[in-house]
């Protein structure tokens, strides 16, 4: 990827401070730690990914227990979550056979008794737990036959003297059943960590942050934070350590992203759109069908600044459905034309590409601008003409599908590539686009998929980012309701009454790849059903699904666009971009099967005209998550709020397209819960780079060295 130099490259042209890279004790293989034999080492590697001392250091406890707080068995109720109880073990017995084989023991204190139960690691427990002795037990309680029970408790010998000691927060580490069976439970891992901490000094965990930042933010020192997060004396101390380490994770990743951005700005040459000329001005003054929104104007300014400065633009434009991204794309393409460059607008589906072509052709009908269309189903003769016109330069702009990046397509001078509705457009594909011009064209990626701010700042942090957070005036918010499938008849009656008023309706069926056949049958059933509800000859119904050929899809779509059919029964192929302003009802069947952002996208197909629009979510029974999604949809139309909720429900790892993103490998920090820390880290990283982008001041040398040392680690490779 020529435009994104790695960070080491970035520093290369200035003499970097020599790094003292004496081998650190933290790089030692885990089997060298006292108490870890080859067997345990093997398991630690396989089960927890702990290969070195350093990995163990970063295997953080998920909680701490205070040995002096002991619950009584009588106090355990159905509402109790975790308990720590001390008592005598009685009646150890193996019960059941094969898969229900388990070891059961009773723990008795002066208030009652509790059942302990193990399904795994039975041998180890049998060998190490002795009836008649005192034990301290920790675990999550449940009730079985009306009696309190703990399955797979943590257990260790105990004596009353231990409870009299000073309050001590003992770390408990995440572990696995296999490790537990080999005697490495959450507390025993803590013993290894203790051994490790006794071996390391501040030399091994050097400070990375500049002193001024540490004092302004009142942060704990780095070495101290690592010690304390494992073995805190007080809860406050622990919280401070946690804050410091979370801040580090965000801050380091923000500095890296910032450096990547700077490096791209520095090293990438971009074509220069130096003037706003005839094409843009004429269109803007005479043919623009409406006044631009403030957000559209702002984004155009950002694009104009980007494309005029001689650097390659790499911008993500996020605008909710219907916010008017297409016109921004067109104006940018006209800007390219004014400067003698061709541009392309790429869409994810043929339907959308066609629609762009028709829409843009219409807007440009009185302009001396030539626009073409290239998709997989463009006929050979037409294709030859288009390819010819692209290469000799008589075509100013082209819209199309992925067909545009296929090999034979050669531009005379491509200066701008716009990618619609595809923020997941991969690096490899972008590279293909770049190969089509000597100097990399500017890239504008447009998406209506709401991206929560925290993700925009991390997963997409290497792109410049614009938001259109304003809808064109006069839109009425879509009213969203949830109905049980049982009331489908009433929903159909409602559709009928709206159609009588001249409106159109979408009815969407889910499409899940694993059971494509079933979905297809579902859709057909649905179609027959809808037909049965609307038997009169005046009603026409279109259908759209993935098994149709492009021609048929196009015809069916066009009939609906023109208003020849009143109802569109479709799978989610309709999802992106399609614009039929007269359609005012969106019914989503099996709405519980859709993710939040998909529901929001679908809803965005209505509410595009001046008429009041409705979205009706039909479901049967709901689980908790689905209920939460449906509730969110009914409560808000705000794409950003929906995105936040989505992130909260699914976690960042699950948000499409971000799974592989190294920028999200945070061990402690959480994108939802720690949003404020992220904002702060971002601000501080930007401040720092704005005054010292080479990280060359003595204060920043530690940080720079740290970044360079980390080079070999996985996260690094994802970012460069
Ligand atoms: P999206 O951002 O979802 O791609 P579109 O570009 O398709 O949105 O625009 C949605 C609709 O809003 C279109 O019919 C478009 O003509 C209209 N539109 C866009 N900008 C404005 C504006 N500033 N004022 C009024 N209507 C607008
Ligand atoms: Mg669009």
XYZ file of C-alpha atoms and ligand atoms in Angstrom:
748
model
C 0.000 0.000 0.000
C 2.103 2.833 -1.243
C 0.218 5.691 0.351
C 0.270 4.402 3.881
C 3.838 4.253 5.004
C 4.422 2.409 8.193
C 5.249 4.440 11.218
C 8.891 3.450 11.232
C 9.063 4.802 7.719
C 7.516 7.950 8.945
C 10.316 8.533 11.359
C 13.025 7.327 9.026
C 13.869 10.530 7.263
C 14.945 12.132 10.498
C 17.604 10.548 12.601
C 15.719 8.484 15.157
C 17.111 8.258 18.655
C 18.950 4.953 18.901
C 16.860 2.455 20.743
C 18.356 0.514 23.552
C 16.876 -2.843 22.820
C 18.546 -5.021 25.375
C 16.411 -8.129 25.749
C 13.755 -7.584 28.364
C 12.880 -10.099 30.989
C 9.322 -9.657 29.778
C 10.218 -11.476 26.574
C 11.277 -14.616 28.457
C 9.272 -17.726 27.583
C 6.669 -18.524 30.180
C 8.179 -21.967 30.989
C 11.110 -20.171 32.597
C 8.896 -18.774 35.340
C 9.191 -20.539 38.662
C 6.158 -22.736 39.186
C 5.440 -23.213 35.490
C 6.615 -26.558 34.186
C 6.449 -27.602 30.525
C 2.956 -29.026 30.993
C 1.479 -25.892 32.502
C 3.375 -23.728 30.017
C 1.792 -25.660 27.202
C -1.667 -25.157 28.612
C -1.095 -21.474 29.319
C -0.086 -21.015 25.705
C -2.961 -22.991 24.260
C -5.702 -21.892 26.578
C -4.862 -18.290 27.320
C -2.308 -17.247 24.713
C 0.307 -16.642 27.406
C 3.705 -17.271 25.797
C 5.971 -14.885 27.656
C 6.371 -13.170 31.007
C 4.992 -10.065 29.328
C 1.835 -11.898 28.296
C 1.301 -12.993 31.869
C 1.812 -9.431 33.040
C -0.979 -8.403 30.702
C -3.283 -11.188 31.737
C -5.294 -8.928 33.975
C -7.458 -10.043 36.883
C -11.162 -9.747 36.272
C -11.855 -9.044 39.923
C -10.376 -8.973 43.386
C -11.682 -10.641 46.483
C -11.327 -9.343 49.951
C -10.354 -12.312 52.118
C -11.765 -10.669 55.194
C -15.304 -10.506 53.836
C -16.965 -13.840 54.419
C -20.651 -14.515 53.864
C -22.692 -16.972 55.889
C -24.541 -19.776 54.167
C -27.842 -18.754 55.778
C -27.595 -15.408 54.039
C -27.610 -16.906 50.559
C -30.891 -16.178 48.794
C -32.206 -16.464 45.270
C -30.900 -12.921 44.667
C -27.356 -13.648 45.766
C -24.822 -13.556 42.990
C -21.266 -14.409 44.045
C -20.400 -15.457 47.569
C -17.327 -16.222 49.582
C -17.990 -18.662 52.396
C -15.761 -20.556 54.804
C -16.606 -23.921 56.318
C -15.888 -27.596 56.755
C -16.107 -29.997 53.849
C -18.299 -33.064 54.385
C -19.658 -35.985 52.368
C -17.495 -35.954 49.273
C -19.091 -38.295 46.749
C -19.006 -39.130 43.068
C -22.445 -39.392 41.523
C -24.001 -40.119 38.142
C -22.379 -41.708 35.148
C -20.825 -40.687 31.849
C -21.865 -37.169 31.006
C -23.720 -36.548 34.228
C -20.851 -37.851 36.311
C -20.031 -35.307 38.975
C -18.328 -34.848 42.295
C -20.519 -33.464 45.021
C -19.452 -32.209 48.434
C -21.151 -30.363 51.281
C -19.695 -27.281 52.852
C -20.971 -26.527 56.336
C -20.551 -23.360 58.356
C -22.254 -22.513 61.663
C -25.382 -21.289 59.824
C -26.109 -24.060 57.346
C -24.771 -26.132 54.504
C -24.153 -25.614 50.831
C -23.658 -28.066 47.994
C -20.527 -27.862 45.875
C -20.493 -29.591 42.535
C -17.842 -30.356 39.903
C -18.389 -31.896 36.486
C -14.814 -31.423 35.381
C -11.458 -31.855 37.017
C -13.033 -34.432 39.341
C -9.779 -36.273 39.934
C -7.956 -33.154 40.985
C -10.703 -32.175 43.422
C -10.892 -35.657 44.860
C -7.184 -35.663 45.507
C -6.944 -32.198 46.974
C -10.134 -31.686 48.957
C -10.212 -33.429 52.292
C -13.393 -33.985 54.339
C -13.258 -32.521 57.813
C -10.911 -29.670 56.853
C -11.669 -25.974 56.620
C -11.930 -24.375 53.200
C -12.637 -20.997 51.700
C -14.996 -21.233 48.757
C -15.901 -18.656 46.169
C -18.407 -18.862 43.353
C -21.701 -18.023 41.776
C -24.631 -19.422 43.658
C -27.647 -21.196 42.307
C -30.430 -23.260 43.801
C -30.967 -26.940 43.238
C -33.951 -28.691 44.842
C -34.379 -25.650 47.064
C -30.822 -25.810 48.391
C -28.015 -23.380 47.638
C -25.338 -24.769 45.367
C -22.144 -23.667 43.661
C -20.956 -25.390 40.512
C -17.202 -25.316 39.940
C -16.368 -23.126 42.909
C -12.925 -21.830 43.600
C -11.689 -23.553 46.712
C -8.625 -23.394 48.949
C -7.612 -24.349 52.465
C -8.508 -21.780 55.074
C -7.941 -20.973 58.707
C -9.741 -18.424 60.895
C -6.452 -16.560 61.331
C -6.566 -15.600 57.655
C -9.734 -13.619 58.220
C -8.123 -11.639 60.982
C -5.352 -10.316 58.823
C -5.427 -6.900 57.245
C -7.901 -6.422 54.449
C -6.200 -7.681 51.315
C -7.485 -7.619 47.771
C -6.573 -10.869 46.165
C -6.663 -10.947 42.377
C -8.726 -13.557 40.558
C -7.801 -14.215 36.967
C -9.769 -15.443 33.989
C -8.989 -19.099 33.430
C -10.453 -22.135 31.715
C -11.779 -25.500 32.856
C -8.745 -27.272 31.419
C -6.385 -25.056 33.360
C -8.404 -25.466 36.511
C -8.208 -29.212 36.131
C -4.422 -28.908 36.085
C -4.448 -26.799 39.210
C -4.377 -23.381 37.623
C -7.527 -21.722 38.834
C -8.111 -17.997 38.971
C -6.257 -17.620 42.229
C -3.335 -19.865 41.370
C -2.588 -17.840 38.294
C -2.325 -14.976 40.747
C 0.503 -16.800 42.513
C 2.428 -16.965 39.241
C 1.813 -13.289 38.697
C 3.096 -12.584 42.182
C 6.296 -14.504 41.389
C 6.659 -12.475 38.217
C 6.072 -9.124 39.900
C 8.825 -9.882 42.397
C 11.249 -10.211 39.489
C 10.507 -7.044 37.616
C 11.603 -3.515 38.292
C 10.708 -0.115 36.843
C 13.449 -0.710 34.267
C 11.299 -3.338 32.563
C 8.166 -1.264 32.574
C 9.375 2.139 31.575
C 7.265 5.216 31.405
C 5.859 5.936 27.951
C 3.934 9.145 28.473
C 5.490 12.603 28.653
C 5.750 13.908 32.169
C 3.601 16.950 31.446
C 0.700 14.725 30.403
C 1.081 12.572 33.489
C 0.874 15.588 35.731
C -1.992 17.353 33.950
C -4.120 14.235 33.945
C -2.864 13.182 37.383
C -2.045 9.719 36.085
C -0.368 6.945 38.024
C 3.072 6.029 36.709
C 3.194 3.103 34.286
C 5.214 0.712 36.438
C 3.074 1.467 39.420
C -0.084 0.939 37.390
C 1.016 -2.552 36.339
C 1.847 -3.535 39.902
C -1.337 -2.104 41.312
C -3.741 -3.517 38.796
C -2.701 -6.975 39.946
C -2.156 -6.317 43.638
C -3.948 -3.198 44.812
C -4.184 -2.266 48.460
C -7.368 -0.296 48.100
C -10.182 -0.078 45.608
C -9.269 3.544 44.831
C -5.734 2.549 44.006
C -7.022 -0.147 41.700
C -9.326 2.252 39.889
C -6.443 4.646 39.292
C -4.271 1.905 37.855
C -7.103 0.713 35.649
C -7.709 4.223 34.397
C -4.051 4.693 33.571
C -3.808 1.462 31.603
C -7.034 2.064 29.721
C -5.851 5.531 28.894
C -2.597 4.033 27.600
C -4.393 1.648 25.301
C -6.462 4.392 23.738
C -3.700 6.941 23.710
C -1.133 4.706 22.014
C -3.634 3.641 19.378
C -4.639 7.255 18.777
C -1.035 8.340 18.388
C -0.486 5.550 15.882
C -3.563 6.434 13.896
C -2.581 10.074 13.997
C 0.892 9.226 12.696
C -0.580 7.100 9.920
C -2.785 9.988 8.879
C 0.083 12.451 9.010
C 2.302 10.101 7.104
C -0.282 9.722 4.377
C -0.715 13.464 4.155
C 3.023 13.911 3.962
C 4.031 11.222 1.561
C 1.070 10.790 -0.708
C 0.968 12.991 -3.684
C -2.546 13.769 -4.792
C -3.946 15.304 -7.892
C -4.796 18.938 -7.308
C -8.271 20.249 -7.931
C -7.148 23.818 -7.797
C -10.138 25.663 -9.159
C -13.883 25.688 -8.991
C -14.837 26.170 -12.646
C -17.603 26.269 -15.237
C -19.106 22.855 -14.627
C -19.445 23.216 -10.904
C -20.589 26.822 -10.973
C -23.119 26.423 -13.758
C -24.637 23.412 -12.115
C -24.642 25.020 -8.710
C -26.239 28.237 -9.923
C -28.661 26.944 -12.528
C -29.444 23.266 -12.019
C -29.240 22.473 -8.351
C -32.830 21.446 -7.548
C -32.710 22.601 -3.936
C -30.719 24.629 -1.466
C -27.967 22.536 0.105
C -28.234 21.786 3.798
C -25.651 23.262 6.137
C -24.122 19.815 6.556
C -23.811 19.300 2.802
C -22.097 22.662 2.444
C -19.711 21.907 5.278
C -18.737 18.546 3.843
C -18.171 20.076 0.404
C -15.835 22.598 2.003
C -13.915 19.791 3.683
C -13.642 17.930 0.394
C -12.602 21.045 -1.417
C -9.850 21.694 1.126
C -8.699 18.069 0.894
C -8.558 17.902 -2.872
C -6.912 21.250 -3.348
C -3.788 20.833 -1.305
C -1.821 18.331 -3.354
C -2.328 15.386 -1.033
C -4.476 12.392 -1.703
C -7.879 12.562 -0.054
C -9.014 9.471 1.816
C -12.262 10.488 3.386
C -15.132 8.623 4.973
C -18.422 10.454 4.605
C -21.025 9.241 6.996
C -24.534 10.531 6.470
C -27.730 8.977 7.658
C -30.114 7.540 5.078
C -31.661 10.358 3.109
C -29.191 12.988 4.246
C -28.327 13.691 0.611
C -24.949 12.180 -0.053
C -25.549 11.716 -3.790
C -25.591 15.410 -4.551
C -22.365 15.866 -2.613
C -20.883 13.110 -4.768
C -22.063 14.796 -7.951
C -20.716 18.204 -6.982
C -17.364 16.647 -6.153
C -17.337 14.903 -9.522
C -18.046 18.217 -11.220
C -15.142 19.698 -9.314
C -12.947 16.952 -10.738
C -14.243 17.666 -14.247
C -13.473 21.359 -13.809
C -9.878 20.406 -13.232
C -9.684 18.096 -16.191
C -10.111 14.820 -14.312
C -12.464 11.910 -14.743
C -14.314 10.431 -11.819
C -16.173 7.269 -10.966
C -18.992 6.483 -8.570
C -19.122 2.881 -7.535
C -22.188 1.226 -6.002
C -22.532 -2.180 -4.363
C -25.449 -3.392 -6.500
C -26.604 -3.039 -10.075
C -29.913 -1.629 -8.959
C -28.215 1.155 -7.123
C -25.715 1.784 -9.911
C -28.588 2.060 -12.390
C -30.438 4.359 -10.132
C -27.404 6.579 -9.723
C -26.940 6.644 -13.463
C -30.542 7.637 -14.126
C -30.615 10.161 -11.291
C -27.342 11.802 -12.214
C -28.131 11.806 -15.934
C -31.348 13.602 -15.125
C -29.612 16.202 -12.969
C -27.013 16.719 -15.687
C -29.399 16.764 -18.619
C -28.792 20.410 -19.471
C -25.061 20.265 -18.828
C -22.308 19.481 -21.330
C -21.139 16.644 -19.116
C -20.959 13.053 -20.289
C -21.718 10.271 -17.859
C -21.673 6.509 -18.454
C -22.810 3.304 -16.783
C -20.836 0.103 -16.484
C -22.086 -2.990 -14.694
C -21.818 -6.739 -15.049
C -24.795 -6.758 -17.367
C -23.679 -4.011 -19.711
C -23.886 -5.511 -23.222
C -20.645 -6.210 -25.064
C -21.065 -3.507 -27.673
C -22.008 -0.851 -25.168
C -19.187 -1.996 -22.956
C -16.655 -1.553 -25.747
C -17.913 1.967 -26.368
C -17.710 2.874 -22.687
C -14.213 1.434 -22.323
C -13.105 3.364 -25.360
C -14.568 6.621 -24.142
C -13.032 6.161 -20.725
C -9.580 5.596 -22.109
C -9.636 8.434 -24.604
C -11.159 10.742 -21.992
C -14.416 11.824 -23.618
C -16.432 10.417 -20.731
C -16.272 12.779 -17.758
C -17.754 10.470 -15.200
C -18.922 6.948 -14.835
C -21.095 5.120 -12.405
C -21.227 1.388 -11.980
C -20.574 -1.656 -9.877
C -17.361 -3.542 -9.137
C -17.137 -3.996 -12.900
C -15.395 -0.630 -12.748
C -12.305 -1.984 -11.081
C -11.913 -4.943 -13.369
C -8.762 -5.170 -15.375
C -9.662 -3.908 -18.845
C -11.116 -0.665 -17.532
C -8.594 2.082 -18.213
C -9.171 5.719 -17.543
C -7.416 8.527 -19.321
C -6.963 10.463 -16.127
C -8.942 9.262 -13.149
C -8.817 11.864 -10.397
C -11.620 10.838 -8.069
C -13.224 7.585 -6.955
C -16.365 7.645 -4.912
C -17.527 4.473 -3.255
C -21.164 4.490 -2.232
C -22.675 2.563 0.659
C -19.629 0.483 1.321
C -17.488 1.491 4.202
C -16.118 -2.013 4.110
C -14.547 -1.475 0.728
C -11.283 -3.230 1.337
C -7.749 -2.056 1.063
C -7.062 -4.499 -1.763
C -9.947 -3.112 -3.761
C -8.828 0.424 -3.133
C -5.392 -0.520 -4.359
C -6.951 -1.766 -7.585
C -8.561 1.586 -8.066
C -5.302 3.333 -7.474
C -3.614 1.235 -10.078
C -5.855 2.919 -12.607
C -4.040 6.223 -12.386
C -0.446 7.396 -12.161
C -1.149 9.498 -9.124
C -3.644 7.934 -6.770
C -7.085 9.383 -7.243
C -8.871 10.992 -4.331
C -11.099 8.535 -2.535
C -14.419 9.368 -0.934
C -16.188 6.505 0.800
C -19.835 7.238 1.525
C -21.916 5.266 3.954
C -25.277 5.441 5.628
C -24.340 2.684 8.030
C -24.233 4.586 11.248
C -20.836 4.302 12.811
C -20.673 5.151 16.479
C -18.244 7.914 17.241
C -16.006 5.627 19.215
C -15.636 3.268 16.263
C -15.094 6.112 13.853
C -12.280 7.230 16.129
C -10.674 3.805 16.337
C -11.533 1.293 13.628
C -11.718 3.968 10.958
C -9.340 6.343 12.654
C -6.840 6.371 9.808
C -9.363 7.910 7.432
C -10.398 11.514 7.507
C -13.959 11.648 8.588
C -16.953 13.810 7.699
C -20.437 13.586 9.083
C -23.689 14.825 7.602
C -25.844 15.073 10.662
C -28.709 17.015 9.140
C -31.602 15.924 6.954
C -32.972 18.090 4.140
C -35.828 20.279 5.345
C -39.465 19.197 5.208
C -38.946 15.545 6.054
C -41.427 14.091 8.453
C -39.966 11.604 10.871
C -41.007 8.017 10.138
C -43.379 6.578 12.731
C -42.241 3.111 13.755
C -44.463 0.559 15.453
C -44.101 -3.028 16.555
C -46.904 -5.514 15.836
C -47.294 -9.182 16.511
C -47.579 -11.339 13.414
C -51.043 -12.323 14.555
C -52.219 -8.873 13.578
C -51.010 -9.106 10.017
C -54.550 -8.679 8.703
C -54.836 -5.277 10.302
C -51.458 -4.303 8.930
C -52.600 -5.283 5.442
C -55.767 -3.230 5.888
C -53.619 -0.282 6.816
C -51.488 -0.755 3.707
C -54.664 -0.847 1.652
C -55.889 2.427 3.094
C -52.563 4.109 2.352
C -52.474 2.742 -1.178
C -55.944 4.194 -1.673
C -54.387 7.567 -0.871
C -51.882 6.988 -3.642
C -48.950 5.724 -1.590
C -46.752 2.666 -2.127
C -45.487 0.032 0.293
C -42.494 -2.233 0.780
C -42.850 -5.623 2.455
C -39.458 -7.032 3.354
C -38.535 -10.622 4.129
C -35.305 -11.644 5.807
C -32.522 -13.258 3.905
C -30.069 -15.316 5.818
C -27.424 -16.962 3.768
C -27.226 -20.248 5.654
C -30.757 -21.125 4.803
C -31.134 -19.449 1.472
C -33.562 -22.053 0.231
C -35.833 -21.635 3.187
C -35.772 -17.893 2.853
C -36.681 -18.171 -0.763
C -39.663 -20.329 0.109
C -40.568 -17.892 2.824
C -40.530 -15.072 0.378
C -42.669 -16.979 -2.130
C -45.162 -17.822 0.600
C -45.180 -14.208 1.636
C -45.761 -13.103 -1.913
C -48.725 -15.455 -2.308
C -50.114 -14.204 0.959
C -49.854 -10.593 -0.053
C -51.504 -11.417 -3.380
C -54.351 -13.066 -1.506
C -54.856 -9.901 0.524
C -54.964 -7.756 -2.589
C -56.912 -9.826 -5.122
C -58.498 -6.926 -7.004
C -57.056 -6.358 -10.461
C -56.229 -2.729 -9.684
C -53.450 -3.816 -7.332
C -50.079 -4.689 -8.759
C -47.298 -6.283 -6.821
C -43.586 -6.358 -7.644
C -41.151 -8.855 -6.309
C -37.408 -8.628 -5.962
C -34.936 -11.234 -4.782
C -31.392 -12.410 -5.221
C -32.217 -15.286 -7.568
C -33.574 -13.061 -10.282
C -31.385 -12.027 -13.177
C -30.235 -8.437 -13.282
C -32.693 -7.686 -16.094
C -35.691 -8.952 -14.183
C -34.618 -7.170 -11.030
C -34.241 -3.988 -12.950
C -37.663 -4.295 -14.625
C -39.385 -5.066 -11.346
C -37.636 -2.233 -9.621
C -38.445 0.227 -12.362
C -42.125 -0.682 -12.309
C -42.195 0.154 -8.629
C -40.155 3.333 -9.094
C -42.571 4.515 -11.781
C -45.566 3.735 -9.589
C -46.932 1.006 -11.890
C -46.977 -1.357 -8.930
C -48.127 -0.365 -5.484
C -46.446 -3.020 -3.415
C -42.891 -4.247 -3.489
C -42.308 -7.630 -1.879
C -38.608 -8.068 -1.498
C -35.697 -9.528 0.358
C -33.027 -7.213 1.643
C -31.578 -6.709 -1.835
C -33.613 -3.532 -1.635
C -31.598 -2.429 1.339
C -29.116 0.096 0.140
C -29.622 3.436 -1.457
C -32.819 2.883 -3.426
C -34.949 5.993 -3.627
C -38.724 5.905 -4.192
C -40.087 9.026 -2.505
C -43.728 7.983 -2.959
C -43.242 4.808 -0.939
C -44.430 5.578 2.566
C -44.861 2.195 4.233
C -42.190 -0.270 5.160
C -43.333 -3.564 6.630
C -40.533 -5.774 7.899
C -41.449 -9.423 8.372
C -39.547 -11.376 11.054
C -38.036 -8.121 12.178
C -36.388 -9.949 15.070
C -33.992 -11.563 12.613
C -32.460 -8.282 11.563
C -29.665 -6.368 13.204
C -30.240 -2.815 14.300
C -28.267 -1.119 11.608
C -29.972 -3.192 8.939
C -33.409 -2.303 10.286
C -32.419 1.316 10.263
C -31.171 1.064 6.675
C -34.412 -0.563 5.594
C -36.510 2.052 7.338
C -34.500 4.651 5.476
C -36.256 3.568 2.264
C -39.381 5.404 3.432
C -39.819 8.926 4.705
C -38.060 10.240 1.613
C -40.970 12.253 0.285
C -43.198 14.829 1.905
C -45.854 12.303 2.981
C -46.147 10.858 6.456
C -44.381 7.489 6.510
C -44.627 4.364 8.618
C -42.401 1.471 9.460
C -44.118 -1.615 10.866
C -41.997 -4.274 12.520
C -43.711 -7.647 12.535
C -42.423 -10.306 14.888
C -43.490 -13.374 16.764
C -41.933 -14.120 20.157
C -38.882 -12.105 21.088
C -35.770 -12.824 23.084
C -34.279 -10.058 25.198
C -31.830 -8.728 22.678
C -34.389 -8.686 19.891
C -36.857 -6.899 22.163
C -34.229 -4.299 22.920
C -33.563 -3.793 19.207
C -37.230 -3.411 18.347
C -37.711 -1.032 21.263
C -34.809 1.082 20.083
C -36.211 1.243 16.563
C -39.599 2.394 17.840
C -38.003 4.978 20.113
C -35.685 6.805 17.758
C -34.949 7.703 14.145
C -31.487 8.924 14.972
C -28.910 6.762 13.214
C -26.205 7.678 15.663
C -28.250 6.694 18.679
C -29.070 3.428 16.959
C -25.428 2.834 16.212
C -24.495 3.393 19.833
C -27.139 0.942 20.940
C -25.955 -1.569 18.369
C -22.419 -1.318 19.657
C -23.666 -1.722 23.193
C -25.728 -4.808 22.365
C -23.224 -6.552 20.147
C -19.868 -5.269 21.262
C -17.332 -3.876 18.816
C -15.998 -7.271 17.776
C -19.268 -8.060 16.150
C -19.874 -4.872 14.290
C -19.495 -5.805 10.660
C -16.208 -5.080 9.071
C -14.358 -4.304 12.233
C -13.617 -7.830 13.294
C -10.195 -7.859 11.730
C -9.376 -4.398 12.769
C -6.242 -4.353 14.864
C -7.273 -0.980 16.148
C -9.799 -2.702 18.355
C -7.515 -5.045 20.242
C -8.025 -3.458 23.596
C -7.407 -5.616 26.620
C -8.883 -3.401 29.298
C -10.581 -0.506 27.616
C -14.110 -0.862 26.356
C -15.450 1.226 23.518
C -18.861 1.616 25.079
C -18.110 2.012 28.745
C -14.904 3.997 28.388
C -15.986 6.467 25.779
C -14.895 9.434 27.845
C -11.392 8.077 28.312
C -11.204 7.559 24.558
C -12.271 11.131 23.857
C -9.647 12.395 26.254
C -6.931 10.159 24.817
C -7.786 11.285 21.314
C -7.633 14.939 22.279
C -4.306 14.507 24.031
C -2.843 12.501 21.144
C -3.870 15.195 18.702
C -2.454 17.953 20.881
C 0.790 16.126 21.199
C 1.162 15.494 17.480
C 0.159 19.029 16.614
C 3.164 20.443 18.440
C 5.616 17.601 17.878
C 4.670 15.389 14.981
C 8.131 13.866 14.821
C 8.000 13.017 18.514
C 11.444 14.466 18.699
C 11.262 16.588 21.832
C 13.111 15.029 24.782
C 9.791 14.626 26.561
C 8.387 12.472 23.799
C 11.389 10.260 23.174
C 10.109 7.555 25.502
C 6.857 7.371 23.618
C 8.618 7.258 20.292
C 10.913 4.490 21.403
C 7.986 2.547 22.730
C 6.151 2.846 19.402
C 9.218 1.733 17.476
C 9.821 -1.193 19.818
C 6.266 -2.356 19.380
C 6.831 -2.553 15.669
C 7.032 -6.286 15.482
C 3.824 -6.887 17.365
C 0.643 -7.784 15.580
C -1.247 -4.599 16.206
C 1.417 -2.681 14.417
C 1.145 -4.594 11.197
C -2.565 -3.924 11.000
C -1.989 -0.242 11.183
C 0.842 0.287 8.771
P -28.513 9.350 0.804
O -27.638 10.194 1.673
O -29.281 8.370 1.577
O -27.750 8.768 -0.355
P -29.829 10.783 -1.290
O -28.637 11.439 -1.841
O -30.407 9.653 -2.032
O -29.596 10.356 0.217
O -30.933 11.905 -1.068
C -32.211 11.589 -0.592
C -33.239 12.508 -1.177
O -33.077 13.819 -0.669
C -33.145 12.642 -2.681
O -34.449 12.611 -3.198
C -32.498 13.977 -2.873
O -32.860 14.563 -4.083
C -33.012 14.764 -1.717
N -32.135 15.846 -1.250
C -30.801 15.788 -1.085
N -30.310 16.948 -0.618
C -31.374 17.767 -0.467
C -31.513 19.110 -0.004
N -30.479 19.846 0.389
N -32.764 19.621 0.027
C -33.819 18.883 -0.366
N -33.760 17.629 -0.811
C -32.543 17.059 -0.859
Mg -27.325 7.054 -1.256
